[in-house]
Coordinates of C-alpha atoms in Angstrom, one line a residue:
Chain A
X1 CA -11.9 28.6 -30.4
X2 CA -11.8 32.4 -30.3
X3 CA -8.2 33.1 -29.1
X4 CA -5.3 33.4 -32.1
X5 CA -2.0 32.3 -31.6
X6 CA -0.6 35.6 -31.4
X7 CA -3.4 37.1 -28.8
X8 CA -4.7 34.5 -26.3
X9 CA -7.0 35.9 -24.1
X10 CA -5.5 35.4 -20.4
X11 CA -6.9 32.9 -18.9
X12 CA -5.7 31.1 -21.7
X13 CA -2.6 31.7 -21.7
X14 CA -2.7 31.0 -17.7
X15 CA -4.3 28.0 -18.6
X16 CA -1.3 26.8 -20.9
X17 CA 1.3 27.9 -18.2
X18 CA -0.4 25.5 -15.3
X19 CA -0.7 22.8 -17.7
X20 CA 3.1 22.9 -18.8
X21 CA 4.1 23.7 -15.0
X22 CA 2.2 20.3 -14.3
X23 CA 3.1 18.1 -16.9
X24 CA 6.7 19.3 -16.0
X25 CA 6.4 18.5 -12.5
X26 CA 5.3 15.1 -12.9
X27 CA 7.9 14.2 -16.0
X28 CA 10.7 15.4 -13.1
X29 CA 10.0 13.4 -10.0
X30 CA 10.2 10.1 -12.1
X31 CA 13.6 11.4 -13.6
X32 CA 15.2 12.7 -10.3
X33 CA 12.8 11.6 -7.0
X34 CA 11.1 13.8 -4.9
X35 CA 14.8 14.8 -3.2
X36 CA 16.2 16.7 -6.0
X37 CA 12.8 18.0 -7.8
X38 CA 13.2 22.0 -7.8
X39 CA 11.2 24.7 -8.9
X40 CA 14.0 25.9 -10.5
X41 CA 13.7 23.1 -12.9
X42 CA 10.2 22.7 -13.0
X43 CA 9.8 26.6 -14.4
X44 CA 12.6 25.6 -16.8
X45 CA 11.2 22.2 -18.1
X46 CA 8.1 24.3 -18.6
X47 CA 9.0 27.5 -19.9
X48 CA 7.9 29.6 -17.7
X49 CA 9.6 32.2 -14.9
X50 CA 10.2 31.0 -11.5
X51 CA 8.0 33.6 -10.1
X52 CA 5.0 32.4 -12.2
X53 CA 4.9 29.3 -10.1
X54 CA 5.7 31.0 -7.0
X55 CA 2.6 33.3 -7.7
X56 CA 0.3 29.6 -7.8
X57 CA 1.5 27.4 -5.3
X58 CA 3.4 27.3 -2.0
X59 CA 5.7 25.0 -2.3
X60 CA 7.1 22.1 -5.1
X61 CA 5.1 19.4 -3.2
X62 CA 1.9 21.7 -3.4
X63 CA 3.0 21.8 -7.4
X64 CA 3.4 18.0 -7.0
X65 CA -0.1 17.4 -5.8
X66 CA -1.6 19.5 -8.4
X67 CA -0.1 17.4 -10.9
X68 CA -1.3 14.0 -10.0
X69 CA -4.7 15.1 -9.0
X70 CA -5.0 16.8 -12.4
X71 CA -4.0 13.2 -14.1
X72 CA -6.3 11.6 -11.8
X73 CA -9.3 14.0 -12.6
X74 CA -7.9 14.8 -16.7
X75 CA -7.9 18.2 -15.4
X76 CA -11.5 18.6 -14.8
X77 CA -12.2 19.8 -11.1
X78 CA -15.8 18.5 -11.4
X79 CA -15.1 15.3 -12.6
X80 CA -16.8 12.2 -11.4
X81 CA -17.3 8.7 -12.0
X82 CA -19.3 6.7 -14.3
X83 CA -22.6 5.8 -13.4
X84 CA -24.9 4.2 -15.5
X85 CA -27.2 2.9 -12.4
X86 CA -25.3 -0.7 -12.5
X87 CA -22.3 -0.1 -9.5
X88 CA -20.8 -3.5 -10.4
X89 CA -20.2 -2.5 -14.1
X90 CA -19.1 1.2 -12.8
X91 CA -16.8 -0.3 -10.9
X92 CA -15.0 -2.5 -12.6
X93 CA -14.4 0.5 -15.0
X94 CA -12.8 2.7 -12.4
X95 CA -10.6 -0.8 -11.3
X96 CA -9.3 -1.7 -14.8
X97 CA -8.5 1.9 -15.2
X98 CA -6.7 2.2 -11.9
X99 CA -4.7 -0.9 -13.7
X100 CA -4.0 1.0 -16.8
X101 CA -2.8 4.1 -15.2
X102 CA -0.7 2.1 -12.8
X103 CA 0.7 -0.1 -14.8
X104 CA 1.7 2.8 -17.6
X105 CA 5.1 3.0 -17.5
X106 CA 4.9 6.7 -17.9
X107 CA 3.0 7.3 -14.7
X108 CA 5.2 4.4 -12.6
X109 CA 8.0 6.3 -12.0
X110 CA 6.9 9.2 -10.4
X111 CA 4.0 7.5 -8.7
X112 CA 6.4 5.4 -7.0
X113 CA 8.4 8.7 -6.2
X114 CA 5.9 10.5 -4.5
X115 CA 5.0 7.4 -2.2
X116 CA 8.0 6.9 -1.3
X117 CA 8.8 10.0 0.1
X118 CA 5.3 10.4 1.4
X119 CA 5.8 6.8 3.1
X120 CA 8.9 8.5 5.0
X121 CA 8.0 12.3 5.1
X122 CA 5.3 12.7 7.8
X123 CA 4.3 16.6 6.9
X124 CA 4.4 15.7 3.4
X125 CA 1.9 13.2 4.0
X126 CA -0.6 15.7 5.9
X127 CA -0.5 17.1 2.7
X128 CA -0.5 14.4 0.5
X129 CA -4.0 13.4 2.0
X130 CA -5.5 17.0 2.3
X131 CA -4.8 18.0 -1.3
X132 CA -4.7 14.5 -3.6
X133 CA -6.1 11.6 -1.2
X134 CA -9.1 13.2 -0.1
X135 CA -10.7 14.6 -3.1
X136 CA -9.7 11.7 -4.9
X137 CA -11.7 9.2 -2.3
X138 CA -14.5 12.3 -1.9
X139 CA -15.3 11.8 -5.8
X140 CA -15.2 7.2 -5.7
X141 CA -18.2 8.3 -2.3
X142 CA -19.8 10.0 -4.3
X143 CA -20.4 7.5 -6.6
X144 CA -21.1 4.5 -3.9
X145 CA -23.4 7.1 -2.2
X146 CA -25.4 7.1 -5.4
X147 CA -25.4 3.4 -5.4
X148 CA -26.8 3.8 -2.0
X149 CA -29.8 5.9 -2.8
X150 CA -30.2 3.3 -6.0
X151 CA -30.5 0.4 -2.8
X152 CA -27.9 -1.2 -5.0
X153 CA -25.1 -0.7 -1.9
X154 CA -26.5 -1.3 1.6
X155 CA -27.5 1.8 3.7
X156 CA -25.3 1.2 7.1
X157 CA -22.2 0.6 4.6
X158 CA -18.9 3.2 5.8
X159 CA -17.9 4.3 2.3
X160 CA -14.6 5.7 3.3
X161 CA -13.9 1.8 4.4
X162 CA -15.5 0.7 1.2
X163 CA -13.0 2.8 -0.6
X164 CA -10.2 1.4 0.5
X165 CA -11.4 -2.1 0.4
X166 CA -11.8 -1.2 -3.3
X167 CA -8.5 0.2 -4.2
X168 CA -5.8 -0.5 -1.2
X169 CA -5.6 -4.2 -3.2
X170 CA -4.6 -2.4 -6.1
X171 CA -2.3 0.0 -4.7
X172 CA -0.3 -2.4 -2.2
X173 CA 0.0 -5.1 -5.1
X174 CA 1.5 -2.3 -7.5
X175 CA 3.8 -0.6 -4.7
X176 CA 5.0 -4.5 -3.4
X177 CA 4.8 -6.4 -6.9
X178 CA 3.0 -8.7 -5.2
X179 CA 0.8 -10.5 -7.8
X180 CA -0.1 -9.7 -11.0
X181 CA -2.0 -6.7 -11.6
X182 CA -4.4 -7.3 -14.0
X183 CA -7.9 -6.0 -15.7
X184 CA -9.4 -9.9 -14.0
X185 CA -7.7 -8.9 -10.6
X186 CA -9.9 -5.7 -10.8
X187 CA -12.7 -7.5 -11.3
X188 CA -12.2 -10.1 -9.1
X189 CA -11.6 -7.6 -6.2
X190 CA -15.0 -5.9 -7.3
X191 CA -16.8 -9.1 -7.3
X192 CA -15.5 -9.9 -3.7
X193 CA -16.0 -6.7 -2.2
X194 CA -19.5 -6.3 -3.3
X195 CA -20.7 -9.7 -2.2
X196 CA -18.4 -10.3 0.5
X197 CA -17.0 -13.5 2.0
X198 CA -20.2 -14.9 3.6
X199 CA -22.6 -17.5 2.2
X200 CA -25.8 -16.1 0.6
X201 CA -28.5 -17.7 1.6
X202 CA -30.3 -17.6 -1.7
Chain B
X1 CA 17.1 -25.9 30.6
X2 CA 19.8 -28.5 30.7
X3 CA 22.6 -26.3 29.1
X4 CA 25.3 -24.4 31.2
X5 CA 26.1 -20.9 30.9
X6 CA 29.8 -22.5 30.3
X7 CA 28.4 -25.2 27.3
X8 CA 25.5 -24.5 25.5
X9 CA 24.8 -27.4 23.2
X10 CA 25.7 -26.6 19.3
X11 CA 22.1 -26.1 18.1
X12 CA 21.4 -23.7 21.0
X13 CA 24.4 -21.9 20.2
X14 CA 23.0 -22.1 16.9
X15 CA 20.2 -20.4 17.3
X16 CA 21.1 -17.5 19.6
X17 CA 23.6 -16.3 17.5
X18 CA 21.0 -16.9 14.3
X19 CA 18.5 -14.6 16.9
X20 CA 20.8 -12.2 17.2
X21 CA 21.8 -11.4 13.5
X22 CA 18.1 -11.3 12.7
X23 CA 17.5 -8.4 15.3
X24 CA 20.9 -6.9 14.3
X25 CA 19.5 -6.4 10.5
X26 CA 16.0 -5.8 11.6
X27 CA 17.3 -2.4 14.2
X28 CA 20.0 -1.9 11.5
X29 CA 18.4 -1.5 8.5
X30 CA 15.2 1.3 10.6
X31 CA 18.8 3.1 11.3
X32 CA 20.6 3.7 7.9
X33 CA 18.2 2.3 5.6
X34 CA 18.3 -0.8 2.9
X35 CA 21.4 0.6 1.2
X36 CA 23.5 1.4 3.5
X37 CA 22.7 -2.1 5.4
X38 CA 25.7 -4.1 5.5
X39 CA 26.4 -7.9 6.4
X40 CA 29.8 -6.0 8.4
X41 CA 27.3 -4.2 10.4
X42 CA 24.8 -6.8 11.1
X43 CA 27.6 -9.3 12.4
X44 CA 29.4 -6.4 14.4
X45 CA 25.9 -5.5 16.0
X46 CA 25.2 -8.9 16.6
X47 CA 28.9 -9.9 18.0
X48 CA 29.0 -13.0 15.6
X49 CA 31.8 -13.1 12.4
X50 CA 30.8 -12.4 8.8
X51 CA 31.7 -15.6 7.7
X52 CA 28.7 -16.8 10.1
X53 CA 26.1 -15.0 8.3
X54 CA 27.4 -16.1 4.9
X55 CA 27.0 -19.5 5.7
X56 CA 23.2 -19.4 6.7
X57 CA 22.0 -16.7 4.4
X58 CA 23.5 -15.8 0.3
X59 CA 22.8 -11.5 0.7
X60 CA 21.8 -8.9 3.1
X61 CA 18.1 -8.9 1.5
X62 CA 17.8 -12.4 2.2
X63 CA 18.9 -11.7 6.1
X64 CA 16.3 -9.3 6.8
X65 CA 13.5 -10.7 5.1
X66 CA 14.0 -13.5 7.5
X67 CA 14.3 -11.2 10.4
X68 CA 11.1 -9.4 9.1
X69 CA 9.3 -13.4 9.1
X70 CA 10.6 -14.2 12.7
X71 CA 8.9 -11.3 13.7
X72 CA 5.8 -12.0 12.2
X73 CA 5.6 -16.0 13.3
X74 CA 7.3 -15.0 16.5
X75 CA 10.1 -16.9 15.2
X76 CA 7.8 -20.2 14.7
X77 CA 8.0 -22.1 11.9
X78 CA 4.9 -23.5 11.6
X79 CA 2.8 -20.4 13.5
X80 CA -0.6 -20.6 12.4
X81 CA -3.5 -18.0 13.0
X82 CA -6.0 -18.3 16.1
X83 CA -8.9 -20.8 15.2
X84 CA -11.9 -20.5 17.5
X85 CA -14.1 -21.5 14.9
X86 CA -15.2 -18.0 14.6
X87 CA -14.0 -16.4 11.6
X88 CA -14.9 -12.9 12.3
X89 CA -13.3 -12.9 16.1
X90 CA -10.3 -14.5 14.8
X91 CA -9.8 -12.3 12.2
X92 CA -10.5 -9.2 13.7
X93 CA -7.9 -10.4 16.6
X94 CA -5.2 -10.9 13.8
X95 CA -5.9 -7.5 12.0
X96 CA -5.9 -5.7 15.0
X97 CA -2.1 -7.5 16.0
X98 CA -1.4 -6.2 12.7
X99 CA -2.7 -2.8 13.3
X100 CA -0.5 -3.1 16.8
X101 CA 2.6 -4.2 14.7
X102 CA 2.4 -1.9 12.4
X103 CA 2.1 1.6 14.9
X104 CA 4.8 0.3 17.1
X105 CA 7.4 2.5 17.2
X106 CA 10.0 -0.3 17.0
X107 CA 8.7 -1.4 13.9
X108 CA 8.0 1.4 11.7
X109 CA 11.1 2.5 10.7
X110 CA 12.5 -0.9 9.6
X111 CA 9.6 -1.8 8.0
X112 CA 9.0 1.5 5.8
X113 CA 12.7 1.0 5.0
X114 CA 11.8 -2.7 3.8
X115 CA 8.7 -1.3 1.6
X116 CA 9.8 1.9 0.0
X117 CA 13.4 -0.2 -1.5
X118 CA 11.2 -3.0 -2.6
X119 CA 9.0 -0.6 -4.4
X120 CA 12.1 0.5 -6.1
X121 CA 14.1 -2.7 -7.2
X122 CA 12.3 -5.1 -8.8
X123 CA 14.6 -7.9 -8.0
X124 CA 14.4 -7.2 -4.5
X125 CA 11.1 -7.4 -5.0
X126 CA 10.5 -10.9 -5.9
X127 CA 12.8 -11.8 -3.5
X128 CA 10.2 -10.4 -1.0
X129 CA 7.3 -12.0 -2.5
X130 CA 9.1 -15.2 -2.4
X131 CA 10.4 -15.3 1.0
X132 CA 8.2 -13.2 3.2
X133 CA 5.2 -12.3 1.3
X134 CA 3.9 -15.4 0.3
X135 CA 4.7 -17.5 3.3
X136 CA 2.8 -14.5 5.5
X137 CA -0.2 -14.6 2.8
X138 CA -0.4 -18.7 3.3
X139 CA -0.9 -18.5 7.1
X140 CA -3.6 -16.6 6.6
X141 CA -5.1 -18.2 3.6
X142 CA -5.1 -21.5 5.9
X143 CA -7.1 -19.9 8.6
X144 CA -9.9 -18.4 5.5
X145 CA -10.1 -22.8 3.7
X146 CA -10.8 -24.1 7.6
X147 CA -13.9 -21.2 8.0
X148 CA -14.8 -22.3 4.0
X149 CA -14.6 -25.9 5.1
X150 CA -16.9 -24.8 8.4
X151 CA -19.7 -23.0 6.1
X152 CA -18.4 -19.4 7.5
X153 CA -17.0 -18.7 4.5
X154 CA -18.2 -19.1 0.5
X155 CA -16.9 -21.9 -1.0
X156 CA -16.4 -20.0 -4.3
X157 CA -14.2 -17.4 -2.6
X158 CA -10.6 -16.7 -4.4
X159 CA -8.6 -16.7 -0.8
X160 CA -6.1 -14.3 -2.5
X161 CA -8.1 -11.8 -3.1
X162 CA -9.9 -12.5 0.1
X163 CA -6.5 -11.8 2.0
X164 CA -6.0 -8.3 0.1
X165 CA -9.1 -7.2 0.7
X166 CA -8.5 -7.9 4.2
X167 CA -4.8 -6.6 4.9
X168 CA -3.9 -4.3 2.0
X169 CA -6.3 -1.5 3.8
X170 CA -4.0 -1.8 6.7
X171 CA -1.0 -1.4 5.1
X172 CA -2.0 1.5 2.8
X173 CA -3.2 3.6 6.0
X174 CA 0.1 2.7 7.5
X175 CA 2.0 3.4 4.6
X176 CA 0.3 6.7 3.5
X177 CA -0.6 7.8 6.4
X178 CA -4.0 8.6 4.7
X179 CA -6.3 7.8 8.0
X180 CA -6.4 6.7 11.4
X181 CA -4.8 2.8 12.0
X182 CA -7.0 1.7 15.1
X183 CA -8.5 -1.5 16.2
X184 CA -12.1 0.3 15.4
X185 CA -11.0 0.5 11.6
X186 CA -9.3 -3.2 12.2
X187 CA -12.8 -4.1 13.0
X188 CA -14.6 -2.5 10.5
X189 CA -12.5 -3.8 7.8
X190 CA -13.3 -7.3 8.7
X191 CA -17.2 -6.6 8.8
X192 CA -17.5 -4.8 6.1
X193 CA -14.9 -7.6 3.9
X194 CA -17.2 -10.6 5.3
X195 CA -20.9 -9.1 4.5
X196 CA -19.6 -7.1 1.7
X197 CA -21.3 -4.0 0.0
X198 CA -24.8 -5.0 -1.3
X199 CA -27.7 -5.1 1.1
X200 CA -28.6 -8.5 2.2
X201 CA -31.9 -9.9 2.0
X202 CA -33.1 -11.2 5.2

């Protein structure tokens, strides 16, 4: 640490900004829904002018986005997953943690907030999947393409359908509350997947 | 038919008018959404009295998830899933129904009405899970222990987690809009969820 408190270099101090205007913009949507989230009270929550915000992003969902792929990545834009050459193990970390971050109560609300109005809001959506959904899924391939070249995942395997076989179980049974949502359901669900429902002839 | 036009018998009368205040809630509620649904509306759509639909059903939530089961067991009881003795072309004939259901235009609206209130009210919630979720889920768990009992399926399989893996894809697509709902995905979700990831050795 170089900077002082009384002269942070810029990109510091740009730095802090985003990361208020995000935090922000995430605490909001669970306190009001996606309907009445403003950038007007985003830049207040945060601390920061209006104009700084409008000089980043195009729009509060674009904001939105941000914020939940930088939870979703801790901020790193070259994060990826685990991968200690044993997918099943890997796995199973990714799931449980999934679990944890679903099942925090700070991240419920506006989770469920976002959905919902991406469930109803078809433009939204487009950009729901373009800016959070697809680097998200790009970062679990990666990891299962790794597995591939390892020969511990099968070669003619679709990873984007392997992705969702992984975590569309998760999502629907937090989103529904339709069974309990648990570290054994995550490994349960990475079990399955991996094996698959068909004897082994072994 | 036996009845007249003039003198339906009482359990055919019955049963029209119990028709017709399912479909009532069912167009109602893809309308003006869940919470502006009212048992006034659904009898004055359906042409019945109030006092009708009080006496078969205790709430508005429990009318629709009713209509919502009607649809899916075409109103049968004791509808069960196709059984060829074929696991794979059963199932990918049921997942591509769903697929169907789930981009008609009749049914999207009600149903993303249903979804996005019960992932807001946790009552409403268990209320789902108890009277449409897990009746849907044990049609389909039935058709999964016949193909276990024929060898098509691993004895050792947890059929819950089988069904997730299966559906929950579907309904994440649908509900986020996050990729393209078509029988070609219907089908590859079945074949990849029945050989699962690892390479097989044959």
């Amino acid at each position: 640490m170089t900077s002082t408190p009384s002269g942070p270099r810029p990109s510091r101090r740009s730095e802090t900004s985003r990361r208020a205007i995000l935090g922000a913009a995430f605490e909001l949507v669970g306190e009001v829904g996606y309907a009445k989230l403003s950038i007007e009270a985003i830049a207040a929550r945060a601390g920061v002018g209006k104009q700084t915000i409008y000089r980043w992003w195009p729009s509060k969902g674009a904001v939105l986005f941000d914020a939940f792929l930088a939870l979703a990545t801790d901020g790193q834009a070259d994060t990826t997953l685990p991968d200690t050459g044993d997918i099943a193990a890997d796995l199973k970390h990714v799931l449980r943690a999934t679990v944890d971050e679903l099942t925090d109560p700070r991240f419920d609300l506006p989770t469920r907030a976002l959905n919902t109005e991406v469930a109803h809001d078809p433009a939204l959506a487009a950009d729901y999947v373009e800016r959070l959904d697809r680097p998200i899924k790009e970062l679990k391939k990666q990891r299962l393409r790794s597995a591939q070249r390892a020969g511990e995942i099968a070669s003619d395997v679709d990873l984007d359908v392997a992705v969702e076989l992984l975590f569309a179980p998760l999502f629907q049974r937090w989103m529904l509350r339709s069974g309990p949502l648990t570290p054994e359901f995550a490994d349960a669900v990475v079990a399955t997947v991996l094996a698959g429902l068909r004897p082994r002839q072994n």
